[in-house]
PDB file of C-alpha atoms and ligand atoms in Angstrom:
ATOM      1  CA  UNK A   1       0.000   0.000   0.000  1.00  0.00           C
ATOM      2  CA  UNK A   2       2.777   2.432   0.931  1.00  0.00           C
ATOM      3  CA  UNK A   3       4.520   1.682  -2.351  1.00  0.00           C
ATOM      4  CA  UNK A   4       1.374   2.508  -4.312  1.00  0.00           C
ATOM      5  CA  UNK A   5       1.081   5.789  -2.442  1.00  0.00           C
ATOM      6  CA  UNK A   6       4.748   6.563  -3.075  1.00  0.00           C
ATOM      7  CA  UNK A   7       4.147   6.124  -6.804  1.00  0.00           C
ATOM      8  CA  UNK A   8       1.069   8.339  -6.715  1.00  0.00           C
ATOM      9  CA  UNK A   9       3.091  11.101  -5.023  1.00  0.00           C
ATOM     10  CA  UNK A  10       5.931  10.780  -7.547  1.00  0.00           C
ATOM     11  CA  UNK A  11       3.448  10.778 -10.428  1.00  0.00           C
ATOM     12  CA  UNK A  12       1.990  14.116  -9.298  1.00  0.00           C
ATOM     13  CA  UNK A  13       5.518  15.453  -8.681  1.00  0.00           C
ATOM     14  CA  UNK A  14       6.781  14.490 -12.142  1.00  0.00           C
ATOM     15  CA  UNK A  15       3.593  15.327 -14.050  1.00  0.00           C
ATOM     16  CA  UNK A  16       1.960  18.071 -11.986  1.00  0.00           C
ATOM     17  CA  UNK A  17      -1.667  18.878 -12.805  1.00  0.00           C
ATOM     18  CA  UNK A  18      -2.751  22.507 -13.259  1.00  0.00           C
ATOM     19  CA  UNK A  19       0.771  23.841 -12.987  1.00  0.00           C
ATOM     20  CA  UNK A  20       1.762  27.314 -14.169  1.00  0.00           C
ATOM     21  CA  UNK A  21       0.466  30.830 -13.660  1.00  0.00           C
ATOM     22  CA  UNK A  22      -3.104  31.804 -14.472  1.00  0.00           C
ATOM     23  CA  UNK A  23      -3.614  34.854 -16.702  1.00  0.00           C
ATOM     24  CA  UNK A  24      -6.170  37.219 -15.223  1.00  0.00           C
ATOM     25  CA  UNK A  25      -6.313  35.468 -11.848  1.00  0.00           C
ATOM     26  CA  UNK A  26      -8.756  37.046  -9.362  1.00  0.00           C
ATOM     27  CA  UNK A  27      -6.754  35.864  -6.371  1.00  0.00           C
ATOM     28  CA  UNK A  28      -3.108  35.040  -5.841  1.00  0.00           C
ATOM     29  CA  UNK A  29      -1.335  33.928  -2.683  1.00  0.00           C
ATOM     30  CA  UNK A  30       2.251  32.890  -2.180  1.00  0.00           C
ATOM     31  CA  UNK A  31       3.880  31.063   0.702  1.00  0.00           C
ATOM     32  CA  UNK A  32       7.186  29.466   1.397  1.00  0.00           C
ATOM     33  CA  UNK A  33       8.392  26.918   3.875  1.00  0.00           C
ATOM     34  CA  UNK A  34      11.872  27.931   5.028  1.00  0.00           C
ATOM     35  CA  UNK A  35      12.378  24.585   6.793  1.00  0.00           C
ATOM     36  CA  UNK A  36      12.476  22.796   3.453  1.00  0.00           C
ATOM     37  CA  UNK A  37      12.812  25.561   0.846  1.00  0.00           C
ATOM     38  CA  UNK A  38       9.393  24.910  -0.711  1.00  0.00           C
ATOM     39  CA  UNK A  39       7.705  27.791  -2.538  1.00  0.00           C
ATOM     40  CA  UNK A  40       4.111  27.754  -3.732  1.00  0.00           C
ATOM     41  CA  UNK A  41       2.029  30.333  -5.594  1.00  0.00           C
ATOM     42  CA  UNK A  42      -1.685  29.645  -5.983  1.00  0.00           C
ATOM     43  CA  UNK A  43      -3.734  31.507  -8.597  1.00  0.00           C
ATOM     44  CA  UNK A  44      -7.543  31.385  -8.590  1.00  0.00           C
ATOM     45  CA  UNK A  45     -10.282  32.469 -10.915  1.00  0.00           C
ATOM     46  CA  UNK A  46     -13.655  32.678  -9.192  1.00  0.00           C
ATOM     47  CA  UNK A  47     -17.011  32.661 -10.924  1.00  0.00           C
ATOM     48  CA  UNK A  48     -19.561  33.628  -8.309  1.00  0.00           C
ATOM     49  CA  UNK A  49     -19.089  31.049  -5.557  1.00  0.00           C
ATOM     50  CA  UNK A  50     -17.222  28.575  -7.772  1.00  0.00           C
ATOM     51  CA  UNK A  51     -13.477  28.006  -8.065  1.00  0.00           C
ATOM     52  CA  UNK A  52     -13.591  28.052 -11.866  1.00  0.00           C
ATOM     53  CA  UNK A  53      -9.827  27.796 -12.356  1.00  0.00           C
ATOM     54  CA  UNK A  54      -6.916  27.061 -10.071  1.00  0.00           C
ATOM     55  CA  UNK A  55      -3.244  26.740 -10.858  1.00  0.00           C
ATOM     56  CA  UNK A  56      -0.110  26.515  -8.802  1.00  0.00           C
ATOM     57  CA  UNK A  57       3.498  27.284  -9.491  1.00  0.00           C
ATOM     58  CA  UNK A  58       6.660  27.036  -7.482  1.00  0.00           C
ATOM     59  CA  UNK A  59       9.289  24.530  -6.561  1.00  0.00           C
ATOM     60  CA  UNK A  60      10.299  22.342  -3.684  1.00  0.00           C
ATOM     61  CA  UNK A  61      10.202  18.781  -2.459  1.00  0.00           C
ATOM     62  CA  UNK A  62       8.003  16.028  -3.918  1.00  0.00           C
ATOM     63  CA  UNK A  63       5.573  16.212  -0.981  1.00  0.00           C
ATOM     64  CA  UNK A  64       4.861  19.944  -1.383  1.00  0.00           C
ATOM     65  CA  UNK A  65       4.537  19.809  -5.174  1.00  0.00           C
ATOM     66  CA  UNK A  66       2.429  16.625  -5.200  1.00  0.00           C
ATOM     67  CA  UNK A  67       0.152  18.019  -2.496  1.00  0.00           C
ATOM     68  CA  UNK A  68      -0.347  21.201  -4.588  1.00  0.00           C
ATOM     69  CA  UNK A  69      -1.095  19.189  -7.730  1.00  0.00           C
ATOM     70  CA  UNK A  70      -3.595  16.944  -5.909  1.00  0.00           C
ATOM     71  CA  UNK A  71      -5.172  19.979  -4.256  1.00  0.00           C
ATOM     72  CA  UNK A  72      -5.874  21.688  -7.594  1.00  0.00           C
ATOM     73  CA  UNK A  73      -7.609  18.541  -8.837  1.00  0.00           C
ATOM     74  CA  UNK A  74      -9.642  18.358  -5.642  1.00  0.00           C
ATOM     75  CA  UNK A  75     -10.987  21.922  -5.636  1.00  0.00           C
ATOM     76  CA  UNK A  76     -11.181  22.884  -9.320  1.00  0.00           C
ATOM     77  CA  UNK A  77     -14.802  23.407 -10.347  1.00  0.00           C
ATOM     78  CA  UNK A  78     -16.012  23.107  -6.736  1.00  0.00           C
ATOM     79  CA  UNK A  79     -17.699  25.771  -4.663  1.00  0.00           C
ATOM     80  CA  UNK A  80     -15.723  28.028  -2.354  1.00  0.00           C
ATOM     81  CA  UNK A  81     -17.512  26.329   0.557  1.00  0.00           C
ATOM     82  CA  UNK A  82     -16.380  22.890  -0.605  1.00  0.00           C
ATOM     83  CA  UNK A  83     -12.834  24.165  -1.068  1.00  0.00           C
ATOM     84  CA  UNK A  84     -12.845  25.522   2.499  1.00  0.00           C
ATOM     85  CA  UNK A  85     -14.205  22.196   3.797  1.00  0.00           C
ATOM     86  CA  UNK A  86     -11.440  20.321   1.940  1.00  0.00           C
ATOM     87  CA  UNK A  87      -8.812  22.646   3.461  1.00  0.00           C
ATOM     88  CA  UNK A  88     -10.165  22.032   6.979  1.00  0.00           C
ATOM     89  CA  UNK A  89     -10.367  18.280   6.468  1.00  0.00           C
ATOM     90  CA  UNK A  90      -6.863  18.024   5.041  1.00  0.00           C
ATOM     91  CA  UNK A  91      -5.387  20.141   7.845  1.00  0.00           C
ATOM     92  CA  UNK A  92      -7.111  18.055  10.507  1.00  0.00           C
ATOM     93  CA  UNK A  93      -5.951  14.813   8.862  1.00  0.00           C
ATOM     94  CA  UNK A  94      -2.391  16.158   8.845  1.00  0.00           C
ATOM     95  CA  UNK A  95      -2.744  17.024  12.549  1.00  0.00           C
ATOM     96  CA  UNK A  96      -3.399  13.331  13.045  1.00  0.00           C
ATOM     97  CA  UNK A  97      -7.143  13.681  13.605  1.00  0.00           C
ATOM     98  CA  UNK A  98      -9.416  11.151  11.981  1.00  0.00           C
ATOM     99  CA  UNK A  99      -8.780   8.171   9.743  1.00  0.00           C
ATOM    100  CA  UNK A 100      -7.255   9.241   6.444  1.00  0.00           C
ATOM    101  CA  UNK A 101      -8.253   5.986   4.719  1.00  0.00           C
ATOM    102  CA  UNK A 102     -11.890   6.617   5.611  1.00  0.00           C
ATOM    103  CA  UNK A 103     -11.600  10.108   4.100  1.00  0.00           C
ATOM    104  CA  UNK A 104     -10.381   8.670   0.778  1.00  0.00           C
ATOM    105  CA  UNK A 105     -13.738   9.136  -0.978  1.00  0.00           C
ATOM    106  CA  UNK A 106     -13.649  12.808  -0.163  1.00  0.00           C
ATOM    107  CA  UNK A 107      -9.974  13.624  -0.713  1.00  0.00           C
ATOM    108  CA  UNK A 108      -9.077  11.269  -3.592  1.00  0.00           C
ATOM    109  CA  UNK A 109      -5.356  10.957  -4.371  1.00  0.00           C
ATOM    110  CA  UNK A 110      -4.530  13.013  -1.287  1.00  0.00           C
ATOM    111  CA  UNK A 111      -4.941   9.849   0.746  1.00  0.00           C
ATOM    112  CA  UNK A 112      -1.434   9.029  -0.508  1.00  0.00           C
ATOM    113  CA  UNK A 113      -0.076  11.770   1.760  1.00  0.00           C
ATOM    114  CA  UNK A 114      -1.275   9.954   4.895  1.00  0.00           C
ATOM    115  CA  UNK A 115       2.205   8.558   5.505  1.00  0.00           C
ATOM    116  CA  UNK A 116       3.513  12.111   5.913  1.00  0.00           C
ATOM    117  CA  UNK A 117       1.846  12.207   9.336  1.00  0.00           C
ATOM    118  CA  UNK A 118       4.625   9.997  10.662  1.00  0.00           C
ATOM    119  CA  UNK A 119       7.170  12.715   9.787  1.00  0.00           C
ATOM    120  CA  UNK A 120       6.198  15.953  11.580  1.00  0.00           C
ATOM    121  CA  UNK A 121       8.807  18.041   9.718  1.00  0.00           C
ATOM    122  CA  UNK A 122       7.171  17.089   6.384  1.00  0.00           C
ATOM    123  CA  UNK A 123       3.654  18.052   7.472  1.00  0.00           C
ATOM    124  CA  UNK A 124       4.497  21.702   6.720  1.00  0.00           C
ATOM    125  CA  UNK A 125       5.455  20.641   3.187  1.00  0.00           C
ATOM    126  CA  UNK A 126       2.085  18.908   2.669  1.00  0.00           C
ATOM    127  CA  UNK A 127      -0.038  21.724   4.117  1.00  0.00           C
ATOM    128  CA  UNK A 128       1.842  24.644   2.460  1.00  0.00           C
ATOM    129  CA  UNK A 129      -0.273  24.732  -0.747  1.00  0.00           C
ATOM    130  CA  UNK A 130      -3.473  24.407   1.312  1.00  0.00           C
ATOM    131  CA  UNK A 131      -2.467  27.327   3.500  1.00  0.00           C
ATOM    132  CA  UNK A 132      -1.803  29.361   0.338  1.00  0.00           C
ATOM    133  CA  UNK A 133      -5.227  28.387  -1.026  1.00  0.00           C
ATOM    134  CA  UNK A 134      -6.867  29.423   2.259  1.00  0.00           C
ATOM    135  CA  UNK A 135      -5.172  32.840   2.049  1.00  0.00           C
ATOM    136  CA  UNK A 136      -6.191  33.269  -1.603  1.00  0.00           C
ATOM    137  CA  UNK A 137      -9.826  32.475  -0.741  1.00  0.00           C
ATOM    138  CA  UNK A 138      -9.666  35.145   1.951  1.00  0.00           C
ATOM    139  CA  UNK A 139      -8.288  37.615  -0.578  1.00  0.00           C
ATOM    140  CA  UNK A 140      -4.868  37.724   1.132  1.00  0.00           C
ATOM    141  CA  UNK A 141      -1.547  37.378  -0.623  1.00  0.00           C
ATOM    142  CA  UNK A 142       0.608  35.677   2.015  1.00  0.00           C
ATOM    143  CA  UNK A 143       2.765  38.048   4.051  1.00  0.00           C
ATOM    144  CA  UNK A 144       5.587  35.541   4.419  1.00  0.00           C
ATOM    145  CA  UNK A 145       6.252  35.820   0.705  1.00  0.00           C
ATOM    146  CA  UNK A 146       7.333  39.438   1.113  1.00  0.00           C
ATOM    147  CA  UNK A 147      10.374  38.444   3.165  1.00  0.00           C
ATOM    148  CA  UNK A 148      13.630  38.199   1.218  1.00  0.00           C
TER     149      UNK A 148
HETATM  150 ZN1   ZN B 201       9.178  20.253   1.493  1.00  0.00          ZN
END
């Protein structure tokens, strides 16, 4: 099972979905994780209460990039409310709350990141894109990004 998950993570890392900047984005937020050197920019296009388009850009470890790729697949075309619910669920799963396997129907490929919970230092890598998405939904840009 762990091997399958490893492959899923590497697949998203090597062939990221929805990667690149979004022309005419309504919202943009950028965060970095100095512990690992990960950088993530999330661009959103909203249509009413729907996340019509989402893309991410940046660089970093396989966990951060795969989590961003999986996240875009999870929230694209969903309502802002669903996106917020997915953010809360993923954060709580990463805090070790709840059974990640049972959440598989709701989070899809993200279930592959369950193993990260055993490595506290990597949890920041996995949650970085989600924290950027949360900021973008709030209309914030991510203050940390302004630091040199
Ligand atoms: Zn990382």
